Amino acid sequence: MENIKKLREITGAGIVDCKKALDEAKQDIDKAVEIIRKKGGAKAAKKIGRETNEGLIDIVISDDNKKCSIVKILCETDFVARNHGFKNFVKDVARAGLDNSSKEYFNSKKDEMVLKIGENLIFGKGELLAGEYIASYIHSNNKVGSVVVFNKKMDESLATDIAMQIVAMSPDYIAPEDVPTKEIEKEKEIYREQLKKEGKPEQIIDKILIGKINKYFSEICLLKQIFIKNDKKSIEQIIKETDQELKIIKFVRYSL
């Protein structure tokens, strides 16, 4: 029953459909999700293992915008997450990350903080990014934040807007060429099965697939996404219009 419950949360499908899919997949949840999607029964593409922990995300960038530390620190309750002492502690952990020592700093201060706030704390994750120019955006509640690395100095406002795009639209990759072939083939197979089920003629399925995969790229690839501040242009178009040599090297997105 636990697997059925999980599968229903992920797909929104009915109990009977979930049970059949799990039986067919021999209780493998990922395979069961794929089976339901192929049959067109998935109502929502939610992710397994969605985090429910409380905590904060914080980001610190060096003065020259060439280094950036991002951390996620977990606590037990929202009450502590809103505590100024805890917020300052998370900021200090992020600051220590500029020397690539955020986890060490956290471990050295953890016991002291636990005594002060009365809750267990966990170092969720953290990393140090470096490059020619770095921008970041963090939501006002410190529950989601992003860092983006560019190959050269650029307009600060646009760089921040692109970081905001990452927070808002949650891309998985920079460009289509970054998407693993296996993942693309899996999506094609799912779409193909859906189209067959809809009764589409075999000779036009491949043409429809091209459009569906392009739409898929526009959802998961940052460069192909429509810019949230200009719905007539993609991020790729905005960047090219700004500077033909400008490139996004890397991005990360942390959320709670």
mmCIF file of C-alpha atoms in Angstrom:
data_model
loop_
_atom_site.group_PDB
_atom_site.id
_atom_site.type_symbol
_atom_site.label_atom_id
_atom_site.label_comp_id
_atom_site.label_asym_id
_atom_site.label_seq_id
_atom_site.Cartn_x
_atom_site.Cartn_y
_atom_site.Cartn_z
ATOM 1 C CA MET A 1 0.000 0.000 0.000
ATOM 2 C CA GLU A 2 2.931 2.344 0.679
ATOM 3 C CA ASN A 3 4.102 2.098 -2.956
ATOM 4 C CA ILE A 4 0.556 2.694 -4.221
ATOM 5 C CA LYS A 5 0.326 5.816 -2.063
ATOM 6 C CA LYS A 6 3.674 7.116 -3.383
ATOM 7 C CA LEU A 7 2.710 6.412 -6.982
ATOM 8 C CA ARG A 8 -0.626 8.204 -6.576
ATOM 9 C CA GLU A 9 1.162 11.263 -5.148
ATOM 10 C CA ILE A 10 3.575 11.305 -8.093
ATOM 11 C CA THR A 11 1.132 10.679 -10.949
ATOM 12 C CA GLY A 12 -2.317 11.574 -9.653
ATOM 13 C CA ALA A 13 -3.577 8.274 -11.136
ATOM 14 C CA GLY A 14 -6.274 6.133 -9.498
ATOM 15 C CA ILE A 15 -5.636 3.309 -7.024
ATOM 16 C CA VAL A 16 -6.462 0.533 -9.513
ATOM 17 C CA ASP A 17 -4.193 1.991 -12.222
ATOM 18 C CA CYS A 18 -1.370 2.426 -9.703
ATOM 19 C CA LYS A 19 -1.718 -1.158 -8.463
ATOM 20 C CA LYS A 20 -1.681 -2.544 -12.021
ATOM 21 C CA ALA A 21 1.355 -0.453 -12.951
ATOM 22 C CA LEU A 22 3.258 -1.530 -9.830
ATOM 23 C CA ASP A 23 2.441 -5.187 -10.477
ATOM 24 C CA GLU A 24 3.649 -4.843 -14.062
ATOM 25 C CA ALA A 25 6.799 -3.019 -12.907
ATOM 26 C CA LYS A 26 7.416 -5.530 -10.092
ATOM 27 C CA GLN A 27 7.087 -2.731 -7.510
ATOM 28 C CA ASP A 28 9.702 -0.506 -9.181
ATOM 29 C CA ILE A 29 8.215 2.986 -8.721
ATOM 30 C CA ASP A 30 10.208 4.662 -11.530
ATOM 31 C CA LYS A 31 9.109 2.001 -14.018
ATOM 32 C CA ALA A 32 5.530 2.222 -12.761
ATOM 33 C CA VAL A 33 5.524 6.000 -13.373
ATOM 34 C CA GLU A 34 6.713 5.351 -16.929
ATOM 35 C CA ILE A 35 3.971 2.744 -17.493
ATOM 36 C CA ILE A 36 1.256 5.132 -16.301
ATOM 37 C CA ARG A 37 2.633 7.974 -18.430
ATOM 38 C CA LYS A 38 2.649 5.738 -21.520
ATOM 39 C CA LYS A 39 -0.981 4.895 -20.893
ATOM 40 C CA GLY A 40 -1.783 8.591 -20.489
ATOM 41 C CA GLY A 41 -2.894 8.186 -16.878
ATOM 42 C CA ALA A 42 -0.500 10.598 -15.185
ATOM 43 C CA LYS A 43 -2.118 13.835 -14.068
ATOM 44 C CA ALA A 44 0.982 15.488 -12.654
ATOM 45 C CA ALA A 45 4.730 14.990 -12.954
ATOM 46 C CA LYS A 46 5.631 15.362 -9.309
ATOM 47 C CA LYS A 47 8.965 14.142 -8.054
ATOM 48 C CA ILE A 48 9.650 11.287 -5.685
ATOM 49 C CA GLY A 49 11.229 12.200 -2.386
ATOM 50 C CA ARG A 50 10.099 15.781 -2.291
ATOM 51 C CA GLU A 51 11.833 17.488 0.609
ATOM 52 C CA THR A 52 9.663 18.499 3.542
ATOM 53 C CA ASN A 53 12.384 19.621 5.951
ATOM 54 C CA GLU A 54 12.433 23.165 7.250
ATOM 55 C CA GLY A 55 15.528 25.273 6.896
ATOM 56 C CA LEU A 56 17.174 28.070 4.949
ATOM 57 C CA ILE A 57 19.244 28.593 1.837
ATOM 58 C CA ASP A 58 21.798 31.380 1.657
ATOM 59 C CA ILE A 59 24.270 32.703 -0.880
ATOM 60 C CA VAL A 60 27.414 34.833 -0.554
ATOM 61 C CA ILE A 61 29.316 36.213 -3.565
ATOM 62 C CA SER A 62 32.863 37.602 -3.467
ATOM 63 C CA ASP A 63 33.354 41.326 -4.106
ATOM 64 C CA ASP A 64 34.746 40.668 -7.607
ATOM 65 C CA ASN A 65 31.813 38.380 -8.552
ATOM 66 C CA LYS A 66 34.195 35.541 -9.379
ATOM 67 C CA LYS A 67 33.398 33.199 -6.474
ATOM 68 C CA CYS A 68 30.126 32.211 -4.871
ATOM 69 C CA SER A 69 29.098 29.993 -1.978
ATOM 70 C CA ILE A 70 25.601 28.528 -1.691
ATOM 71 C CA VAL A 71 24.418 26.423 1.261
ATOM 72 C CA LYS A 72 21.293 24.695 2.509
ATOM 73 C CA ILE A 73 20.970 24.206 6.270
ATOM 74 C CA LEU A 74 18.079 22.181 7.675
ATOM 75 C CA CYS A 75 16.265 22.546 10.981
ATOM 76 C CA GLU A 76 13.159 20.933 12.462
ATOM 77 C CA THR A 77 10.558 23.724 12.458
ATOM 78 C CA ASP A 78 9.599 26.855 10.557
ATOM 79 C CA PHE A 79 9.748 28.713 13.886
ATOM 80 C CA VAL A 80 13.516 28.188 14.040
ATOM 81 C CA ALA A 81 13.922 28.883 10.306
ATOM 82 C CA ARG A 82 12.532 32.381 10.980
ATOM 83 C CA ASN A 83 14.807 32.938 13.994
ATOM 84 C CA HIS A 84 17.339 35.764 13.467
ATOM 85 C CA GLY A 85 20.084 33.846 15.255
ATOM 86 C CA PHE A 86 19.607 30.889 12.915
ATOM 87 C CA LYS A 87 19.525 33.178 9.867
ATOM 88 C CA ASN A 88 22.818 34.775 10.909
ATOM 89 C CA PHE A 89 24.345 31.338 11.470
ATOM 90 C CA VAL A 90 23.360 30.188 7.961
ATOM 91 C CA LYS A 91 24.834 33.393 6.502
ATOM 92 C CA ASP A 92 28.107 32.726 8.362
ATOM 93 C CA VAL A 93 28.173 29.152 7.014
ATOM 94 C CA ALA A 94 27.697 30.482 3.470
ATOM 95 C CA ARG A 95 30.423 33.080 4.010
ATOM 96 C CA ALA A 96 32.835 30.373 5.155
ATOM 97 C CA GLY A 97 32.091 28.619 1.878
ATOM 98 C CA LEU A 98 34.044 31.275 -0.021
ATOM 99 C CA ASP A 99 37.120 29.574 1.454
ATOM 100 C CA ASN A 100 35.589 26.189 0.624
ATOM 101 C CA SER A 101 35.072 25.467 4.320
ATOM 102 C CA SER A 102 31.303 25.811 4.837
ATOM 103 C CA LYS A 103 30.858 22.257 6.144
ATOM 104 C CA GLU A 104 33.833 22.536 8.493
ATOM 105 C CA TYR A 105 32.496 25.820 9.894
ATOM 106 C CA PHE A 106 29.037 24.300 10.323
ATOM 107 C CA ASN A 107 30.439 21.302 12.214
ATOM 108 C CA SER A 108 32.523 23.527 14.493
ATOM 109 C CA LYS A 109 29.503 25.662 15.497
ATOM 110 C CA LYS A 110 26.681 23.127 15.319
ATOM 111 C CA ASP A 111 26.624 22.013 18.975
ATOM 112 C CA GLU A 112 26.625 25.609 20.189
ATOM 113 C CA MET A 113 23.698 26.490 17.891
ATOM 114 C CA VAL A 114 21.720 23.367 18.851
ATOM 115 C CA LEU A 115 21.982 24.378 22.510
ATOM 116 C CA LYS A 116 20.787 27.900 21.686
ATOM 117 C CA ILE A 117 17.786 26.996 19.541
ATOM 118 C CA GLY A 118 16.846 23.605 20.964
ATOM 119 C CA GLU A 119 16.605 21.798 17.619
ATOM 120 C CA ASN A 120 18.786 19.454 15.644
ATOM 121 C CA LEU A 121 20.518 20.996 12.619
ATOM 122 C CA ILE A 122 21.735 19.295 9.463
ATOM 123 C CA PHE A 123 24.124 20.499 6.773
ATOM 124 C CA GLY A 124 21.906 19.809 3.757
ATOM 125 C CA LYS A 125 24.432 20.644 1.062
ATOM 126 C CA GLY A 126 26.726 23.384 -0.131
ATOM 127 C CA GLU A 127 29.179 24.207 -2.876
ATOM 128 C CA LEU A 128 31.662 26.776 -4.080
ATOM 129 C CA LEU A 129 31.346 28.012 -7.657
ATOM 130 C CA ALA A 130 33.969 30.006 -9.533
ATOM 131 C CA GLY A 131 34.113 31.756 -12.902
ATOM 132 C CA GLU A 132 34.594 35.013 -14.772
ATOM 133 C CA TYR A 133 31.267 36.457 -13.617
ATOM 134 C CA ILE A 134 28.702 35.091 -11.167
ATOM 135 C CA ALA A 135 25.168 36.203 -10.352
ATOM 136 C CA SER A 136 22.613 34.875 -7.896
ATOM 137 C CA TYR A 137 19.009 35.203 -6.848
ATOM 138 C CA ILE A 138 17.378 34.090 -3.633
ATOM 139 C CA HIS A 139 13.679 34.231 -2.874
ATOM 140 C CA SER A 140 12.660 36.523 -0.015
ATOM 141 C CA ASN A 141 11.767 33.541 2.209
ATOM 142 C CA ASN A 142 15.217 31.948 1.665
ATOM 143 C CA LYS A 143 13.580 28.669 0.629
ATOM 144 C CA VAL A 144 14.870 28.669 -2.947
ATOM 145 C CA GLY A 145 17.945 30.213 -4.533
ATOM 146 C CA SER A 146 20.152 29.939 -7.600
ATOM 147 C CA VAL A 147 23.655 30.750 -8.790
ATOM 148 C CA VAL A 148 24.663 31.150 -12.437
ATOM 149 C CA VAL A 149 28.209 31.318 -13.814
ATOM 150 C CA PHE A 150 28.983 33.264 -17.023
ATOM 151 C CA ASN A 151 32.108 33.191 -19.187
ATOM 152 C CA LYS A 152 32.577 36.979 -19.012
ATOM 153 C CA LYS A 153 31.470 40.122 -17.203
ATOM 154 C CA MET A 154 27.993 41.256 -18.194
ATOM 155 C CA ASP A 155 25.102 43.526 -17.287
ATOM 156 C CA GLU A 156 24.369 42.916 -13.603
ATOM 157 C CA SER A 157 20.620 43.386 -13.987
ATOM 158 C CA LEU A 158 20.291 40.813 -16.793
ATOM 159 C CA ALA A 159 22.525 38.357 -14.931
ATOM 160 C CA THR A 160 20.246 38.612 -11.880
ATOM 161 C CA ASP A 161 17.173 38.190 -14.098
ATOM 162 C CA ILE A 162 18.611 34.945 -15.493
ATOM 163 C CA ALA A 163 19.276 33.715 -11.951
ATOM 164 C CA MET A 164 15.649 34.618 -11.147
ATOM 165 C CA GLN A 165 14.551 32.615 -14.214
ATOM 166 C CA ILE A 166 16.315 29.566 -12.783
ATOM 167 C CA VAL A 167 14.495 29.970 -9.462
ATOM 168 C CA ALA A 168 11.110 30.487 -11.122
ATOM 169 C CA MET A 169 11.267 27.913 -13.935
ATOM 170 C CA SER A 170 13.563 25.256 -12.456
ATOM 171 C CA PRO A 171 15.446 24.094 -15.589
ATOM 172 C CA ASP A 172 17.477 20.880 -15.425
ATOM 173 C CA TYR A 173 20.054 21.650 -18.117
ATOM 174 C CA ILE A 174 21.628 24.627 -19.875
ATOM 175 C CA ALA A 175 21.022 23.470 -23.474
ATOM 176 C CA PRO A 176 19.505 20.512 -25.399
ATOM 177 C CA GLU A 177 22.971 19.083 -26.073
ATOM 178 C CA ASP A 178 23.393 18.660 -22.311
ATOM 179 C CA VAL A 179 20.361 16.353 -22.044
ATOM 180 C CA PRO A 180 21.464 12.685 -21.924
ATOM 181 C CA THR A 181 20.494 10.719 -25.051
ATOM 182 C CA LYS A 182 18.933 8.050 -22.849
ATOM 183 C CA GLU A 183 16.566 10.628 -21.332
ATOM 184 C CA ILE A 184 15.541 11.963 -24.759
ATOM 185 C CA GLU A 185 14.894 8.448 -26.090
ATOM 186 C CA LYS A 186 12.802 7.644 -23.029
ATOM 187 C CA GLU A 187 10.639 10.737 -23.604
ATOM 188 C CA LYS A 188 10.274 9.883 -27.301
ATOM 189 C CA GLU A 189 9.113 6.390 -26.403
ATOM 190 C CA ILE A 190 6.530 7.763 -23.972
ATOM 191 C CA TYR A 191 5.229 10.294 -26.523
ATOM 192 C CA ARG A 192 5.165 7.634 -29.253
ATOM 193 C CA GLU A 193 3.022 5.345 -27.098
ATOM 194 C CA GLN A 194 0.678 8.222 -26.264
ATOM 195 C CA LEU A 195 0.294 9.137 -29.953
ATOM 196 C CA LYS A 196 -0.391 5.523 -30.925
ATOM 197 C CA LYS A 197 -3.019 5.350 -28.215
ATOM 198 C CA GLU A 198 -4.608 8.492 -29.689
ATOM 199 C CA GLY A 199 -4.780 6.735 -33.056
ATOM 200 C CA LYS A 200 -2.292 8.969 -34.890
ATOM 201 C CA PRO A 201 -1.076 7.506 -38.233
ATOM 202 C CA GLU A 202 2.427 6.004 -38.065
ATOM 203 C CA GLN A 203 3.674 8.200 -40.928
ATOM 204 C CA ILE A 204 3.043 11.461 -39.052
ATOM 205 C CA ILE A 205 4.146 10.337 -35.583
ATOM 206 C CA ASP A 206 7.823 11.184 -36.236
ATOM 207 C CA LYS A 207 6.898 14.732 -37.297
ATOM 208 C CA ILE A 208 4.760 15.214 -34.199
ATOM 209 C CA LEU A 209 7.603 13.833 -32.059
ATOM 210 C CA ILE A 210 9.945 16.610 -33.253
ATOM 211 C CA GLY A 211 7.532 19.239 -31.980
ATOM 212 C CA LYS A 212 6.983 17.424 -28.694
ATOM 213 C CA ILE A 213 10.714 17.040 -28.029
ATOM 214 C CA ASN A 214 11.306 20.726 -28.830
ATOM 215 C CA LYS A 215 8.569 21.608 -26.344
ATOM 216 C CA TYR A 216 10.243 19.278 -23.831
ATOM 217 C CA PHE A 217 13.545 21.130 -24.338
ATOM 218 C CA SER A 218 11.762 24.465 -23.819
ATOM 219 C CA GLU A 219 10.705 23.234 -20.392
ATOM 220 C CA ILE A 220 13.915 21.634 -19.112
ATOM 221 C CA CYS A 221 16.698 23.622 -20.863
ATOM 222 C CA LEU A 222 17.456 27.122 -19.580
ATOM 223 C CA LEU A 223 18.474 28.552 -22.965
ATOM 224 C CA LYS A 224 15.276 27.326 -24.625
ATOM 225 C CA GLN A 225 12.943 28.615 -21.925
ATOM 226 C CA ILE A 226 10.826 31.707 -22.601
ATOM 227 C CA PHE A 227 12.262 34.632 -20.633
ATOM 228 C CA ILE A 228 9.983 35.427 -17.690
ATOM 229 C CA LYS A 229 10.410 39.160 -18.318
ATOM 230 C CA ASN A 230 9.739 39.008 -22.076
ATOM 231 C CA ASP A 231 7.377 36.284 -23.288
ATOM 232 C CA LYS A 232 8.339 36.928 -26.927
ATOM 233 C CA LYS A 233 11.939 35.764 -26.544
ATOM 234 C CA SER A 234 13.901 32.825 -25.168
ATOM 235 C CA ILE A 235 16.843 33.148 -22.783
ATOM 236 C CA GLU A 236 19.081 32.144 -25.700
ATOM 237 C CA GLN A 237 17.774 35.023 -27.839
ATOM 238 C CA ILE A 238 18.157 37.527 -24.997
ATOM 239 C CA ILE A 239 21.771 36.461 -24.434
ATOM 240 C CA LYS A 240 22.681 36.613 -28.150
ATOM 241 C CA GLU A 241 21.168 40.073 -28.486
ATOM 242 C CA THR A 242 23.210 41.226 -25.478
ATOM 243 C CA ASP A 243 26.569 39.757 -26.476
ATOM 244 C CA GLN A 244 27.308 37.100 -29.127
ATOM 245 C CA GLU A 245 30.221 35.789 -27.054
ATOM 246 C CA LEU A 246 28.311 35.562 -23.772
ATOM 247 C CA LYS A 247 27.800 32.021 -22.468
ATOM 248 C CA ILE A 248 26.333 30.338 -19.403
ATOM 249 C CA ILE A 249 28.930 27.950 -18.022
ATOM 250 C CA LYS A 250 27.008 26.442 -15.116
ATOM 251 C CA PHE A 251 24.063 26.971 -12.810
ATOM 252 C CA VAL A 252 22.760 25.453 -9.590
ATOM 253 C CA ARG A 253 19.362 25.709 -7.942
ATOM 254 C CA TYR A 254 18.723 24.847 -4.288
ATOM 255 C CA SER A 255 15.256 24.511 -2.811
ATOM 256 C CA LEU A 256 13.457 23.388 0.319
#
